[in-house]
Coordinates of C-alpha atoms and ligand atoms in Angstrom, one line a residue:
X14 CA 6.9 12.7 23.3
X15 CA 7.1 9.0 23.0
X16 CA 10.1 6.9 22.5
X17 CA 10.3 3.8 20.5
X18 CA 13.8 2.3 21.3
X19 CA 12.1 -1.2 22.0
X20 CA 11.0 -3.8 19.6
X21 CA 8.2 -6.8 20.2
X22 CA 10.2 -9.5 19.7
X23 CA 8.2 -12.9 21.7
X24 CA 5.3 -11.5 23.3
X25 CA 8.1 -8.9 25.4
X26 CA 9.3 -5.3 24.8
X27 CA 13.1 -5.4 24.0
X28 CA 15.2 -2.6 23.7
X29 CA 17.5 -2.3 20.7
X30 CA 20.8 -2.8 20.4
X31 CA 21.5 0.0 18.0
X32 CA 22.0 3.3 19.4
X33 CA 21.8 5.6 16.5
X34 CA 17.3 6.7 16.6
X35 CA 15.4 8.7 13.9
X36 CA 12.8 11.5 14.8
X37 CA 9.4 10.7 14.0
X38 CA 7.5 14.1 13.6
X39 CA 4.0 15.7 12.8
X40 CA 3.9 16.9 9.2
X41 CA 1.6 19.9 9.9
X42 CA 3.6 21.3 12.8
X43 CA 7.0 20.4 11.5
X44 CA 7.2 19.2 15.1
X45 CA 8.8 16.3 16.4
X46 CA 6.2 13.8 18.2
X47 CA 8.5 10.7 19.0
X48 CA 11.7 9.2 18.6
X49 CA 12.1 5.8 17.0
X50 CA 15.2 3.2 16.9
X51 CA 17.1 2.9 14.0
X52 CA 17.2 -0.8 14.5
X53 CA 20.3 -3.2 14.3
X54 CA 21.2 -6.0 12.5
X55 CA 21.6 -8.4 15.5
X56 CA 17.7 -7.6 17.0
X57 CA 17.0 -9.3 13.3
X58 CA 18.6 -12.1 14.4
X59 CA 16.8 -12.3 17.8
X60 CA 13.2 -11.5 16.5
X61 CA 13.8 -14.3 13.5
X62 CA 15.0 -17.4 15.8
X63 CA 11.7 -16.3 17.6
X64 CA 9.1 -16.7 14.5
X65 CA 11.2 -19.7 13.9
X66 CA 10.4 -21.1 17.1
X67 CA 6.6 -20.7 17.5
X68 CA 6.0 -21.5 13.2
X69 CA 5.3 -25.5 14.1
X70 CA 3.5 -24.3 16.9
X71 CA 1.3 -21.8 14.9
X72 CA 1.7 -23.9 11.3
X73 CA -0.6 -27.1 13.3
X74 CA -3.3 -24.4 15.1
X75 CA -6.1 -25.2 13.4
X76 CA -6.9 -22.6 10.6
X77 CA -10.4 -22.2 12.8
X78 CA -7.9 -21.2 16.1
X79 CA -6.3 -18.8 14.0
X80 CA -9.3 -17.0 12.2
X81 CA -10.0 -16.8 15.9
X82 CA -7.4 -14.7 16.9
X83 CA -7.1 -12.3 13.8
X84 CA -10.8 -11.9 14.2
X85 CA -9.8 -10.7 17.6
X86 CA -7.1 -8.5 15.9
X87 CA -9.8 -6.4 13.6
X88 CA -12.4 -6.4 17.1
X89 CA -9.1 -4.6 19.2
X90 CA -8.0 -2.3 16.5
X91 CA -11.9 -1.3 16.1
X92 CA -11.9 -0.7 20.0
X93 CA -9.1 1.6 19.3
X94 CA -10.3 3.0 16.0
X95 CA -10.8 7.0 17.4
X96 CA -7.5 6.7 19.3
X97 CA -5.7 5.4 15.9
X98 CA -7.3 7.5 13.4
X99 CA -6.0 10.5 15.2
X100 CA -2.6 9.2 15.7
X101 CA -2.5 7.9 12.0
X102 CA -3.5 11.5 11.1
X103 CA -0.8 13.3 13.4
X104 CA 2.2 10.9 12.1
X105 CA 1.4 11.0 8.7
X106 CA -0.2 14.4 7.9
X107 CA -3.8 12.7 6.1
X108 CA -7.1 14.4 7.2
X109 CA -8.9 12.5 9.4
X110 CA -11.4 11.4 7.5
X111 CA -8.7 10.0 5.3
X112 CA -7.2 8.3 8.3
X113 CA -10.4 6.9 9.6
X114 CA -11.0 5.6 6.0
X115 CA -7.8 3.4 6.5
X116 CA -8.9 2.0 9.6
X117 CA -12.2 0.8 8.2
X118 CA -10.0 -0.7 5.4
X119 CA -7.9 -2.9 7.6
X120 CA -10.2 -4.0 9.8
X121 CA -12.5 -5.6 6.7
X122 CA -8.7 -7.1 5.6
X123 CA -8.3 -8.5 8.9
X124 CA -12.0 -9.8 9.0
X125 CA -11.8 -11.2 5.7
X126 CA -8.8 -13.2 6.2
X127 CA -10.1 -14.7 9.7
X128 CA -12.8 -16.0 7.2
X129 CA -10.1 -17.2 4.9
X130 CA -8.3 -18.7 7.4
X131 CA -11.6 -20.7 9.5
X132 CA -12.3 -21.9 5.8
X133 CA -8.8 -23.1 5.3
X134 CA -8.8 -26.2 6.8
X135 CA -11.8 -27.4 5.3
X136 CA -9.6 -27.0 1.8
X137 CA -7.1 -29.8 2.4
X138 CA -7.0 -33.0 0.6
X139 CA -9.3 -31.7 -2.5
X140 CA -9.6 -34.2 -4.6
X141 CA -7.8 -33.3 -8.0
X142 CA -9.9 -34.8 -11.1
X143 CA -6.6 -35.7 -13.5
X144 CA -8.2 -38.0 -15.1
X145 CA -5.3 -40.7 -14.8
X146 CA -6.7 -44.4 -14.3
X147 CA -6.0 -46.1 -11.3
X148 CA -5.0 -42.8 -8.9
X149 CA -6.5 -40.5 -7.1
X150 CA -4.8 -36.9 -6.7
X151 CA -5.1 -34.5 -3.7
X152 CA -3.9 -31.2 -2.5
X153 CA -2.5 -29.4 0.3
X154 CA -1.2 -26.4 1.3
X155 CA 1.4 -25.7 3.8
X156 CA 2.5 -22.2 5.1
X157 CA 5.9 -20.9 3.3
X158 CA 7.3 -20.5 6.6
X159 CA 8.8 -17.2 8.9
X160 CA 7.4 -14.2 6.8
X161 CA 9.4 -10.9 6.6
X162 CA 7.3 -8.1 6.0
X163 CA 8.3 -4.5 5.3
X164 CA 5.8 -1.3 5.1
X165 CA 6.2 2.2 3.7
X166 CA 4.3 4.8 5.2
X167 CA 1.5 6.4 2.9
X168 CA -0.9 4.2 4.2
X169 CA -0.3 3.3 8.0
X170 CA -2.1 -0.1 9.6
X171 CA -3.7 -0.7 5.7
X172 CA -0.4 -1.8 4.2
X173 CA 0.6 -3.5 7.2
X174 CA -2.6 -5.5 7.4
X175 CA -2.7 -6.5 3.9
X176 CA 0.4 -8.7 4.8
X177 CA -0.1 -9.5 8.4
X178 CA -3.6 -10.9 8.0
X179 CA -3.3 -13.2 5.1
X180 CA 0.1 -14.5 6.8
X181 CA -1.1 -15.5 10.0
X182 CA -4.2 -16.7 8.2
X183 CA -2.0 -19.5 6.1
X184 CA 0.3 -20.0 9.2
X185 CA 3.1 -18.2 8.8
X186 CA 4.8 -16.6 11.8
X187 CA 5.3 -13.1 11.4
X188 CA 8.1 -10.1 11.3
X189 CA 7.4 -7.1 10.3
X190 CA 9.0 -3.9 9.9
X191 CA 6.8 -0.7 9.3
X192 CA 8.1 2.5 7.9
X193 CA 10.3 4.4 10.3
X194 CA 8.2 7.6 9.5
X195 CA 4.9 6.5 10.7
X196 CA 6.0 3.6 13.6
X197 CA 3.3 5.3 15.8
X198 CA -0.2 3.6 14.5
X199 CA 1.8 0.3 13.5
X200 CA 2.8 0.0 17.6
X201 CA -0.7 -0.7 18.4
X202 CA -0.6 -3.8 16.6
X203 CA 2.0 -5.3 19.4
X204 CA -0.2 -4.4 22.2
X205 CA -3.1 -6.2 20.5
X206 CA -1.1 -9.3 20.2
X207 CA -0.2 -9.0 24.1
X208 CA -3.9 -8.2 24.6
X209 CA -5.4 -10.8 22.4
X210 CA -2.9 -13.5 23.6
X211 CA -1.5 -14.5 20.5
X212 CA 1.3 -17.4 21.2
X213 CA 4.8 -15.9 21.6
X214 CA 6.7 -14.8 18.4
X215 CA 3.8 -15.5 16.1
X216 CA 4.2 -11.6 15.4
X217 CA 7.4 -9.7 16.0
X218 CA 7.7 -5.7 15.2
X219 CA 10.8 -4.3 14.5
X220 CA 11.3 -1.0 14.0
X221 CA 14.0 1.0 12.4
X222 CA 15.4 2.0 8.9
X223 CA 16.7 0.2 6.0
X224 CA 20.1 0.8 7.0
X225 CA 19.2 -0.7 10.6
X226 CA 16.8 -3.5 9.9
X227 CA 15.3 -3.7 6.6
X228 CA 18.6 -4.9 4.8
X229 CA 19.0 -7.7 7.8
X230 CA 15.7 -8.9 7.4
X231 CA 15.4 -9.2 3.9
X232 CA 19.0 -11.2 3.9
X233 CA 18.1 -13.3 7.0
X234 CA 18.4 -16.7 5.7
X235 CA 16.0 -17.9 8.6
X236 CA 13.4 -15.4 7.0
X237 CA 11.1 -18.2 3.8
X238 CA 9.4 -15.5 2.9
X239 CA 9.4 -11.5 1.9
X240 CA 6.5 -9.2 0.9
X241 CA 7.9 -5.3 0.8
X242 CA 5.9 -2.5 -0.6
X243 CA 7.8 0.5 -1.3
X244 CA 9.6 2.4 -3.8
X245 CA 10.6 0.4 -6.8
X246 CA 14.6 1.3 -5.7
X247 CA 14.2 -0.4 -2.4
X248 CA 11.9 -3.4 -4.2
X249 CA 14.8 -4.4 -6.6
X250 CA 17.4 -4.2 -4.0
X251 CA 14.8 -6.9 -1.5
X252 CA 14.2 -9.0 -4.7
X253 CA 18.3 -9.5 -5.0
X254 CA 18.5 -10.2 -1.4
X255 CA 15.5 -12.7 -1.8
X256 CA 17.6 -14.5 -4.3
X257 CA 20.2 -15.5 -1.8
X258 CA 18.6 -18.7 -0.8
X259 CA 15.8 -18.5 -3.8
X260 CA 13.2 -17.5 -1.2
X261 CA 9.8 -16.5 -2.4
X262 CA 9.0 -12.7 -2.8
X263 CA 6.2 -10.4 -3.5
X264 CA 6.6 -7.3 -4.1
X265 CA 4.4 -3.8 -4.3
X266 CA 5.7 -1.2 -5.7
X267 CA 5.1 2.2 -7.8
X268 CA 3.2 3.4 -10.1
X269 CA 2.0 6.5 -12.5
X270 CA -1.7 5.4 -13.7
X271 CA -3.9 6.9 -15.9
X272 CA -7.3 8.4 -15.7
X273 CA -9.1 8.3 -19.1
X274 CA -12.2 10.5 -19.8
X275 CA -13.9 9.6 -23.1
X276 CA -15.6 11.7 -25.7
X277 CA -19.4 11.0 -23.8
X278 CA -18.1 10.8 -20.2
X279 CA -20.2 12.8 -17.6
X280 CA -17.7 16.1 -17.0
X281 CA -19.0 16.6 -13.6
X282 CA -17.9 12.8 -12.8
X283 CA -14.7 12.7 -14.1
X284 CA -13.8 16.4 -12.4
X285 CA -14.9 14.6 -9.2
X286 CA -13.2 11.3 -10.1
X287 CA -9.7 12.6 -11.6
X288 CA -9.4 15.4 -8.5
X289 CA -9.4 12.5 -6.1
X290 CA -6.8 10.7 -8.3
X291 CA -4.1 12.8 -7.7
X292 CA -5.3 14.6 -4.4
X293 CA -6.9 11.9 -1.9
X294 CA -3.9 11.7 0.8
X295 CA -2.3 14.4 -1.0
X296 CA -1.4 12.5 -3.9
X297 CA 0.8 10.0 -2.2
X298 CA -0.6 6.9 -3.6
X299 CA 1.1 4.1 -5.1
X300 CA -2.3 4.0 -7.3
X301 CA -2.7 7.7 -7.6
X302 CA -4.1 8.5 -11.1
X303 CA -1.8 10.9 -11.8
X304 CA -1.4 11.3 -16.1
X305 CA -4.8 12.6 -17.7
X306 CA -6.3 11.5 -20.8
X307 CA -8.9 13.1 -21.9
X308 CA -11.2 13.9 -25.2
X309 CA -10.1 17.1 -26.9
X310 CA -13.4 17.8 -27.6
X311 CA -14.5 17.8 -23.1
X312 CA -10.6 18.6 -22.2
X313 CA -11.5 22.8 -21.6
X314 CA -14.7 21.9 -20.0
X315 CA -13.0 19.7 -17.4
X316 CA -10.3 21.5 -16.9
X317 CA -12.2 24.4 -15.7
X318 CA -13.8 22.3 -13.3
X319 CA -10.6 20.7 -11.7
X320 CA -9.5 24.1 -11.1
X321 CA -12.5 25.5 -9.9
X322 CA -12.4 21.9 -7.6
X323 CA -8.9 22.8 -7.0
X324 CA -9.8 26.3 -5.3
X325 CA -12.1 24.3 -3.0
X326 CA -9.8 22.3 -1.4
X327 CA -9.3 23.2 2.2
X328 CA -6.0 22.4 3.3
X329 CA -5.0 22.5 7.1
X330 CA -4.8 20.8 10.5
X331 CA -5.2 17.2 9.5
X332 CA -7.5 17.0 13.2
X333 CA -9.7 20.0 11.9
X334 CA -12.9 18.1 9.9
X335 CA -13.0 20.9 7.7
X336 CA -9.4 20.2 6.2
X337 CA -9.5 18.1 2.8
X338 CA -6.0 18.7 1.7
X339 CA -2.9 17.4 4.5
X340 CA 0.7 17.7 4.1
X341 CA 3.3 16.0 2.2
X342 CA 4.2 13.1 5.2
X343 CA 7.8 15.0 5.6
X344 CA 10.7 17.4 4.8
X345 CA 12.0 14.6 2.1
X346 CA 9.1 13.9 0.6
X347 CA 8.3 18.0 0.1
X348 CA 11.6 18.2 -1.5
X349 CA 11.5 15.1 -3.8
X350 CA 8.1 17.1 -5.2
X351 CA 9.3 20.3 -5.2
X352 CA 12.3 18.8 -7.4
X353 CA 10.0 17.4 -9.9
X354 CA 8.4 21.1 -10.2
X355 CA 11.5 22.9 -10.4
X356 CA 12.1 20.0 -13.5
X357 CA 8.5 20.9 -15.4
X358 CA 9.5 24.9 -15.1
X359 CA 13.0 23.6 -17.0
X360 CA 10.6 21.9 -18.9
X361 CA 9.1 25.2 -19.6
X362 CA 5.8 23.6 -18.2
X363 CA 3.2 25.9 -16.4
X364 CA 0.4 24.9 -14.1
X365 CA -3.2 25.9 -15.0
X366 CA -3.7 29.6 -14.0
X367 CA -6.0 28.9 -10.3
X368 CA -4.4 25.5 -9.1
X369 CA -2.0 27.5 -6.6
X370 CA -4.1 27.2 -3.3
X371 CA -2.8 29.4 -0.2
X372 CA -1.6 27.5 2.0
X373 CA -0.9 27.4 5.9
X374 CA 2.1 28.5 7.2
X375 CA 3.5 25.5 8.4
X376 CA 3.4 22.2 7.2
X377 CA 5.1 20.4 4.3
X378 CA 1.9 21.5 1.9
X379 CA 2.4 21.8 -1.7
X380 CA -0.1 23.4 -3.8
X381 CA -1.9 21.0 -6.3
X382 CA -0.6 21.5 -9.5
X383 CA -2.0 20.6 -13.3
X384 CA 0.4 20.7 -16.4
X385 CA -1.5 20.3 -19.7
X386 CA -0.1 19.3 -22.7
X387 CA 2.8 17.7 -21.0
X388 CA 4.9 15.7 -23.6
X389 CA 5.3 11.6 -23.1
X390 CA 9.4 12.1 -22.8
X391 CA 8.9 14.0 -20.1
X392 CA 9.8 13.0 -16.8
X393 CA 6.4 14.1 -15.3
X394 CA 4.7 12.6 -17.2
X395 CA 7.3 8.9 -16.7
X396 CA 8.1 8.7 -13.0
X397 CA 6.2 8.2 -10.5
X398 CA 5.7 12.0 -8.2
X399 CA 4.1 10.9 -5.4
X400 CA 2.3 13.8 -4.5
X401 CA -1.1 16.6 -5.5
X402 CA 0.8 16.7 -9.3
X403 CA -1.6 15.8 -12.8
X404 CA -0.1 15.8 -16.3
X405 CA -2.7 15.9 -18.7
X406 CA -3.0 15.2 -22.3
X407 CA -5.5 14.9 -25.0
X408 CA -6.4 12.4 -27.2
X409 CA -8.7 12.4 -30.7
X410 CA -10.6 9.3 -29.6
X411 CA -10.2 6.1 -27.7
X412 CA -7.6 4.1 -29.5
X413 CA -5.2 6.8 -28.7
X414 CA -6.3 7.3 -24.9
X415 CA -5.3 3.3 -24.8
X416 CA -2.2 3.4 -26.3
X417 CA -0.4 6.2 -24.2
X418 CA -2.6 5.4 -21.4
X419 CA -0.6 1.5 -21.7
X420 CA 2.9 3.5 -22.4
X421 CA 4.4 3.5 -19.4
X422 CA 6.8 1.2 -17.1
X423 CA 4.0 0.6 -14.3
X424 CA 1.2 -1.3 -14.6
X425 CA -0.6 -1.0 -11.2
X426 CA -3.8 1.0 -11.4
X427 CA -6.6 2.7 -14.2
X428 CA -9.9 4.9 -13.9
X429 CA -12.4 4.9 -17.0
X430 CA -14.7 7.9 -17.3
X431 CA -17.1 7.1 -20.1
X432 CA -20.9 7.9 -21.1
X433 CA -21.5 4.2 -22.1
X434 CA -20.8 1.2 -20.2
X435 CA -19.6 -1.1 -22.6
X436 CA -17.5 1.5 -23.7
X437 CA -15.7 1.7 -20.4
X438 CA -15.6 -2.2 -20.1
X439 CA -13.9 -2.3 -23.8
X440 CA -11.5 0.4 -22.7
X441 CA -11.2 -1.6 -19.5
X442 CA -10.0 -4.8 -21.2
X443 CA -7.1 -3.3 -23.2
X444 CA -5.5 -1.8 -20.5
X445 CA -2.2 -3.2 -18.2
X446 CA -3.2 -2.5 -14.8
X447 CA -4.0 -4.8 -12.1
X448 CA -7.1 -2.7 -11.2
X449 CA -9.3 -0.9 -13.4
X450 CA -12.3 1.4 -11.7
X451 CA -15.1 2.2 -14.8
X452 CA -17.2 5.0 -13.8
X453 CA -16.1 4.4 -9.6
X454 CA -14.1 5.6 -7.1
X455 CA -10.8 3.7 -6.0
X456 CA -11.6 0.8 -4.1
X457 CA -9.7 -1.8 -3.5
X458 CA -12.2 -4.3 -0.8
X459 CA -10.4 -7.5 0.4
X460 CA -12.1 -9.6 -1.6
X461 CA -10.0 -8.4 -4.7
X462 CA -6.4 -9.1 -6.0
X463 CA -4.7 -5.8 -5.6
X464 CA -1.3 -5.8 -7.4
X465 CA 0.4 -4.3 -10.6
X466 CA 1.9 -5.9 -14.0
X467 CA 5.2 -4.5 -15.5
X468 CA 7.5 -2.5 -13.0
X469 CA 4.8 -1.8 -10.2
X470 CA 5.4 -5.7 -8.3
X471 CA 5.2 -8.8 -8.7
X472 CA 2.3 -11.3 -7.0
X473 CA -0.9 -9.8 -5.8
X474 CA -2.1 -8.6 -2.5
X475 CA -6.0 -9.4 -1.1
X476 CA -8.4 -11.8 -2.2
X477 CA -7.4 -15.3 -2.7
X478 CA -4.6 -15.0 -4.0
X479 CA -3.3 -12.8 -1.4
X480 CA -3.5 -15.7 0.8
X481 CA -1.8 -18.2 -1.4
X482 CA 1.1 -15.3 -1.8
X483 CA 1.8 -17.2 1.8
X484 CA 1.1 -20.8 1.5
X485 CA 3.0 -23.3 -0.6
X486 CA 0.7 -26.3 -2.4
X487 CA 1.6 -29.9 -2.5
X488 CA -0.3 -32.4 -4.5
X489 CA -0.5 -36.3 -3.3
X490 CA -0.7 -39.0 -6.3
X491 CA -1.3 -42.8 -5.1
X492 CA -3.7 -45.6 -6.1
X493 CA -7.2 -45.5 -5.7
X494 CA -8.8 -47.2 -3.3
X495 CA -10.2 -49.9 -5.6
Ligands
NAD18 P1 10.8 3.1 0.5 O1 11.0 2.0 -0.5 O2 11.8 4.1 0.7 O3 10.6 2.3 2.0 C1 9.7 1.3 2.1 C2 10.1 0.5 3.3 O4 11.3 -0.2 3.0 C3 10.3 1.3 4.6 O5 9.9 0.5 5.7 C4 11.8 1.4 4.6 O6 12.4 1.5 5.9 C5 12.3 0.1 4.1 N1 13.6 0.0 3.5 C6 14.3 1.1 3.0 N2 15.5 0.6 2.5 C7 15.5 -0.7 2.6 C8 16.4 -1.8 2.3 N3 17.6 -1.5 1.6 N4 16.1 -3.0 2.5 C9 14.9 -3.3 3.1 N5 14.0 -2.4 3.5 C10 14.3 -1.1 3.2 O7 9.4 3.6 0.2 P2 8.6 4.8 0.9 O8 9.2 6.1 0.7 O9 8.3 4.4 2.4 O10 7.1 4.7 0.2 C11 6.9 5.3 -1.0 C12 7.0 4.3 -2.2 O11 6.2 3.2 -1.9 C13 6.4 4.9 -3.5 O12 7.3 4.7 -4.5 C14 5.1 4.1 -3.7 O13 4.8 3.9 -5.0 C15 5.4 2.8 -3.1 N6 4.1 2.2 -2.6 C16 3.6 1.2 -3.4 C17 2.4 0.6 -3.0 C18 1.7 -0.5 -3.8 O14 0.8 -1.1 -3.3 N7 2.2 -0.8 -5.0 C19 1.7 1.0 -1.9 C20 2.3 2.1 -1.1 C21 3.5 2.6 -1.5

């Protein structure tokens, strides 16, 4: 069993003040695998003076040095990929193939953003056309500064390098915090920065809670700027903190997005499409597609399918490569679900008849579970479950599917299952999610703005824009040469 008492804080190992550590344990055997450190508020303090001191350092690297060495990044976590996939899958309960999926994930983030970054440099001093007689106009971008980054833990070394990479990439030095319940996969990333040589306290890991750490680090008035994805509690309580001082902030939070299937759709797509929005990772997505909307007129059709899908899931060892349902990631999580199905059977909701699975002995499993017909007051079908739970309606035609599909708090993610592809792309346009798959399986490649409108963030993750969440753009004005 491993111990995490110490942090990276400047290129060393440095053992944690606090005293009080957390157990970090395997999901399927209900076993304990490693202990972690709680954190304190004070190692905050040391691991922020050090991204303050290497930011000039790191801020006037080229942008070519530094696509350099996150380049090297994605080449030593793909050295490490079979080592990492299996740890991933042991801290966090996913199948492997699940896990292994993540790791191809954040090494193209990591990739992309070396490419970002070489191409960076090149960008300053664009001329501006303003039209304005006389001047000529120019822009720049600077990096916002010492970047505080904080993970949860549905999807280890992903989440993690959707922040890391476009930070280093603009030139911000780096602390981040991953989730206390999957530290495991997130440690490799200090060893790479030892390995790869990256200059000291251009990345700092801290690990601990939100008690230990995360409160310090998002209050740290040494800390520019804060990116936190997480629960939408947590995400308020980091955007008051970020206010102290006015310092920038994105933020990533939940999310309960719909899945519509249209009146023409293929059935045996949309089974296939709508089962892996609510199961893949056992429904613990921040984009899971978790509220059904589908044509009366396909609605029995497919729901014989999803259960007949359902019954085919293999849940197990996350290591064996026959398993294609894991575990709930822990005790709490298995209980926060469990509560939401103890509220439907208030409710006087009832699952379709074959979607209880039987399941290991061990393990925090729960049993996919579909309510039809669930009213839009109810909670299911409001907050976010995070876990193998669908609430399905139907609708009488697409207008309808819209407007309840668009009735919700979050804003973050959609799926379209339609016959006709402008039909799709019509649907596609009217609805408020940051990401919108017609037809296609989630993807979300690091060329593309991820992010969510309403109450699922604020700011965008990937792409471009991903990057700018980390620089900060100054435009010149003076006379023209002649
Ligand atoms: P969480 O909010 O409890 O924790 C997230 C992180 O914040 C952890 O590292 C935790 O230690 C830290 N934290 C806890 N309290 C803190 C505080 N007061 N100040 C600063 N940091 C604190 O979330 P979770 O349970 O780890 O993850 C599940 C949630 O994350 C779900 O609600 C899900 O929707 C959301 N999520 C969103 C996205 C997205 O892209 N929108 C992606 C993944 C997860």
């Amino acid at each position: 069993m491993s111990t995490l008492t110490h942090h990276f804080i400047d290129n060393a190992w440095v053992a944690s003040r606090a005293t009080r550590c957390l157990n970090v344990i395997d999901p399927y055997r209900e076993t304990p695998i490693a202990e972690v450190t709680a954190g304190d508020p004070a190692d905050v303090d040391d691991a922020v003076a050090a991204a303050r001191r290497a930011l000039p350092g790191w801020r006037e690297l080229s942008s070519k040095r530094r696509g350099a060495f996150i380049d090297a990044i994605a080449e030593a976590l793909e050295a490490r990929r079979a080592a990492l996939v299996e740890l991933s899958s042991r801290n966090n309960g996913k199948p492997r193939a699940e896990a292994d999926q993540d790791l191809v994930d954040a090494i193209a983030c990591y990739r992309y953003y070396a490419g970002q970054a070489r191409a960076l440099d090149a960008r300053q001093g664009e001329t501006v056309d303003t039209g304005e007689a006389g001047l000529v106009s120019r822009r720049y971008q600077d990096p916002v500064g010492v970047a505080g980054l904080i993970t949860p833990w549905n999807f280890p070394l992903v989440s993690s390098a959707w922040k890391i990479a476009p930070a280093l990439a603009a030139g911000c030095t780096v602390v981040f915090k991953p989730s206390e319940v999957t530290p495991l996969p997130e440690q490799a990333l200090a060893e790479i920065a030892l390995e790869i040589g990256l200059p000291s306290g251009v990345f700092n890991l801290l690990h601990g809670d939100g008690r230990g750490v995360g409160e310090a680090l998002t209050a740290h008035p040494g800390v520019d700027k804060l990116s936190f994805t997480g629960s939408n509690a947590v995400g308020e309580a980091v955007m008051a903190a970020a206010a102290r001082g006015t310092r920038n902030v994105s933020l990533e939070l939940g999310g309960k997005s719909p899945i519509l299937v249209t009146a023409d759709a293929d059935p045996e797509l949309a089974a296939e499409l709508v089962l892996a929005g609510f199961c893949y990772n056992a429904g613990q997505m921040c984009s899971a597609t978790s509220r059904l909307l589908v044509h009366e007129s396909l609605a029995d059709d497919l729901h014989a399918r999803l259960d007949a899908a359902i019954a085919d899931l293999v849940p197990g060892d996350p290591l064996d490569d026959a398993t294609t349902l894991g575990p709930l990631v822990n005790a709490a999580q298995h209980q926060r679900v469990e509560a939401y199905l103890a509220t439907a059977e208030a409710e006087g909701l009832v699952p379709t008849a074959r979607s209880r699975i039987a399941l290991p002995e061990h393990g925090h499993f729960i049993a996919p579970r579909i309510f039809r017909d669930v009213p839009t007051t109810s909670r299911l079908w409001r907050e976010e479950i995070f876990g193998p739970v669908l609430c399905a309606r139907t609708v009488r035609d697409d207008d309808e599917a819209v407007t309840l599909a668009n009735d919700s708090s979050f804003g973050l993610a959609a799926t379209v299952v339609a016959g006709d592809k402008g039909r799709a792309a019509d649907i596609a346009a009217r609805l408020q999610a940051g990401n919108v798959w017609c037809n296609a399986h989630q993807v979300a490649p690091p060329a593309l703005g991820w992010g969510g409108m309403k109450a699922s963030g604020i700011g965008r993750e990937l792409g471009r824009e991903g990057l700018e969440a980390y620089l900060e753009t100054r435009y010149v004005t003076l006379p023209s040469a002649d």
